[in-house]
């Protein structure tokens, strides 16, 4: 299957700082990328859908000014957690869909980024 | 009510056992259905898609009942390596292509 990478794999930061997470599709062009968040013992929750060259679509309850998404190229999307607080500590996972294969093909998941805010 | 519901488990079974997981979904407009596997502190990985006619992949059998909005996964001859969380996933139709994840069922296969 296609490969999606995330960087960093884990990050620890102080409260109030901003953290940027990168999601890259390594061997395909991802017209759409998705950002999920997973708290311990809970399911993956979709935060936003990112389309290359346009604004991201955020799910209900997700603050777009706090979670900034940029999808400037077909292989890279970034999620910036601004002014992070301890309640933002979570496992952030991106997925990417190969646009060339049609709208209903598989999403490939990155390995996730574990964020801990002190 | 959650959009995708699963029994969280854990299911503790001996090696070689057969185990079944169930899942229900609330949105009748759901179009596609999947089982994913997630190991501890890792990303989810697609195990298999679920088709209306039922489908099998080796020791794994998935069933879908659209009328009851019910999905199942059967694992035969459990292996230690099957220990993981199994996520029931539903995709809505249309341009969004959104995946909705269940909370997962934890399986622990004992030697």
Coordinates of N, CA and C in Angstrom, one line a residue, chain B residues 18-91:
Chain B
X18 N -12.3 -19.4 18.4 CA -13.0 -18.5 17.4 C -13.7 -17.4 18.2
X19 N -13.5 -16.2 17.7 CA -14.1 -15.1 18.4 C -14.9 -14.2 17.4
X20 N -16.0 -13.6 17.8 CA -16.8 -12.8 17.0 C -17.0 -11.4 17.6
X21 N -16.8 -10.4 16.7 CA -17.1 -9.0 17.2 C -18.3 -8.5 16.4
X22 N -19.1 -7.7 17.1 CA -20.3 -7.1 16.5 C -20.2 -5.5 16.5
X23 N -20.9 -5.0 15.6 CA -20.9 -3.5 15.5 C -22.2 -3.1 14.9
X24 N -22.7 -1.9 15.4 CA -23.9 -1.4 14.8 C -23.7 0.1 14.4
X25 N -24.3 0.5 13.4 CA -24.2 1.9 13.0 C -25.5 2.6 12.8
X26 N -25.6 3.9 13.0 CA -26.8 4.6 13.1 C -27.3 5.2 11.9
X27 N -26.3 5.6 11.0 CA -26.7 6.3 9.8 C -27.0 5.4 8.6
X28 N -28.2 5.4 8.2 CA -28.7 4.4 7.2 C -28.1 4.8 5.8
X29 N -27.6 6.0 5.7 CA -27.0 6.5 4.4 C -25.5 6.0 4.3
X30 N -25.0 5.3 5.3 CA -23.6 4.8 5.2 C -23.5 3.9 4.0
X31 N -22.4 4.1 3.3 CA -22.2 3.4 2.0 C -21.1 2.3 2.0
X32 N -20.1 2.5 2.8 CA -19.0 1.5 2.8 C -18.7 1.1 4.3
X33 N -18.1 -0.1 4.4 CA -17.9 -0.6 5.8 C -16.6 -1.3 5.8
X34 N -15.9 -1.2 6.9 CA -14.6 -1.7 7.0 C -14.3 -2.2 8.4
X35 N -13.3 -3.1 8.5 CA -12.7 -3.5 9.8 C -11.3 -3.1 9.7
X36 N -10.8 -2.3 10.7 CA -9.4 -1.9 10.9 C -8.9 -2.6 12.1
X37 N -7.6 -2.7 12.1 CA -6.9 -3.2 13.3 C -5.9 -2.1 13.8
X38 N -5.9 -2.0 15.1 CA -5.0 -1.0 15.7 C -4.2 -1.6 16.8
X39 N -2.9 -1.6 16.6 CA -2.0 -2.1 17.7 C -1.8 -0.9 18.7
X40 N -1.4 -1.3 19.9 CA -1.2 -0.2 20.9 C -0.2 0.9 20.5
X41 N -0.7 2.1 20.5 CA 0.1 3.3 20.2 C 0.6 3.3 18.8
X42 N -0.2 2.7 17.9 CA 0.1 2.7 16.5 C -1.1 3.2 15.7
X43 N -0.9 3.5 14.4 CA -2.0 3.9 13.6 C -2.9 2.7 13.2
X44 N -4.2 3.0 12.8 CA -5.0 1.9 12.4 C -4.6 1.4 11.0
X45 N -4.8 0.1 10.8 CA -4.5 -0.5 9.5 C -5.7 -1.3 9.0
X46 N -6.0 -1.1 7.7 CA -7.1 -1.8 7.1 C -7.0 -3.3 7.2
X47 N -7.9 -3.9 7.8 CA -8.0 -5.4 7.8 C -8.7 -5.9 6.6
X48 N -9.9 -5.4 6.5 CA -10.7 -5.9 5.3 C -12.0 -5.0 5.2
X49 N -12.4 -4.9 3.9 CA -13.7 -4.2 3.6 C -14.8 -5.2 3.9
X50 N -16.0 -4.7 4.1 CA -17.1 -5.6 4.4 C -18.1 -5.4 3.2
X51 N -18.5 -6.5 2.6 CA -19.5 -6.4 1.5 C -20.8 -7.0 1.9
X52 N -21.8 -6.6 1.2 CA -23.2 -7.1 1.5 C -23.3 -8.6 1.5
X53 N -22.6 -9.2 0.6 CA -22.7 -10.6 0.4 C -21.9 -11.4 1.4
X54 N -21.1 -10.7 2.2 CA -20.2 -11.3 3.2 C -18.9 -11.7 2.4
X55 N -17.8 -11.6 3.1 CA -16.6 -11.9 2.5 C -15.6 -12.5 3.5
X56 N -14.6 -13.2 3.0 CA -13.7 -14.0 3.8 C -12.3 -13.7 3.3
X57 N -11.4 -13.6 4.3 CA -10.0 -13.4 3.9 C -9.2 -14.3 4.9
X58 N -8.9 -15.5 4.5 CA -8.2 -16.4 5.4 C -9.0 -16.8 6.6
X59 N -8.5 -16.5 7.8 CA -9.2 -16.8 9.0 C -10.3 -15.8 9.4
X60 N -10.4 -14.7 8.6 CA -11.3 -13.6 8.9 C -12.5 -13.6 8.0
X61 N -13.7 -13.5 8.6 CA -14.9 -13.4 7.8 C -15.7 -12.2 8.3
X62 N -16.1 -11.4 7.4 CA -16.9 -10.2 7.7 C -18.3 -10.4 7.1
X63 N -19.3 -9.9 7.9 CA -20.7 -9.9 7.4 C -21.3 -8.5 7.6
X64 N -22.2 -8.2 6.7 CA -23.0 -6.9 6.8 C -24.5 -7.2 6.6
X65 N -25.2 -6.6 7.5 CA -26.7 -6.7 7.4 C -27.2 -5.3 7.3
X66 N -27.5 -4.8 6.1 CA -27.9 -3.4 6.0 C -29.3 -3.1 6.6
X67 N -30.1 -4.1 6.6 CA -31.5 -3.9 7.2 C -31.4 -3.6 8.7
X68 N -30.5 -4.4 9.3 CA -30.3 -4.2 10.8 C -29.2 -3.2 11.1
X69 N -28.5 -2.7 10.1 CA -27.4 -1.8 10.3 C -26.4 -2.4 11.3
X70 N -25.9 -3.6 10.9 CA -25.1 -4.5 11.8 C -24.0 -5.1 11.0
X71 N -22.8 -5.0 11.6 CA -21.6 -5.6 10.9 C -20.9 -6.5 11.9
X72 N -20.3 -7.6 11.4 CA -19.6 -8.5 12.3 C -18.3 -8.9 11.7
X73 N -17.4 -9.4 12.6 CA -16.1 -9.9 12.2 C -15.9 -11.2 13.0
X74 N -15.6 -12.2 12.3 CA -15.3 -13.5 12.9 C -13.9 -13.9 12.7
X75 N -13.2 -14.2 13.7 CA -11.8 -14.7 13.6 C -11.7 -16.1 14.0
X76 N -11.2 -17.0 13.2 CA -11.1 -18.4 13.5 C -9.6 -18.7 13.8
X77 N -9.4 -19.7 14.6 CA -8.1 -20.2 15.0 C -7.2 -19.0 15.4
X78 N -7.6 -18.4 16.4 CA -6.9 -17.2 16.9 C -5.4 -17.4 17.1
X79 N -4.6 -16.4 16.8 CA -3.2 -16.5 17.0 C -2.8 -15.4 18.0
X80 N -1.7 -15.6 18.7 CA -1.2 -14.6 19.6 C -1.1 -13.2 18.9
X81 N -0.7 -13.2 17.7 CA -0.5 -12.0 16.9 C -1.8 -11.3 16.5
X82 N -2.9 -11.9 16.8 CA -4.2 -11.3 16.5 C -4.6 -10.3 17.6
X83 N -3.8 -10.3 18.7 CA -4.1 -9.4 19.8 C -4.0 -8.0 19.4
X84 N -5.0 -7.2 19.5 CA -5.1 -5.8 19.0 C -6.4 -5.3 19.3
X85 N -6.7 -4.1 18.9 CA -8.0 -3.5 19.0 C -8.6 -3.5 17.6
X86 N -9.8 -4.0 17.4 CA -10.4 -4.1 16.1 C -11.5 -3.0 16.0
X87 N -11.3 -2.1 15.0 CA -12.2 -1.0 14.8 C -13.2 -1.2 13.7
X88 N -14.4 -1.0 14.0 CA -15.5 -1.0 13.0 C -15.6 0.4 12.4
X89 N -15.5 0.5 11.1 CA -15.5 1.8 10.5 C -16.5 1.9 9.4
X90 N -17.2 3.0 9.3 CA -18.2 3.3 8.3 C -17.9 4.5 7.5
X91 N -18.1 4.5 6.2 CA -17.9 5.6 5.4 C -19.2 6.2 4.9

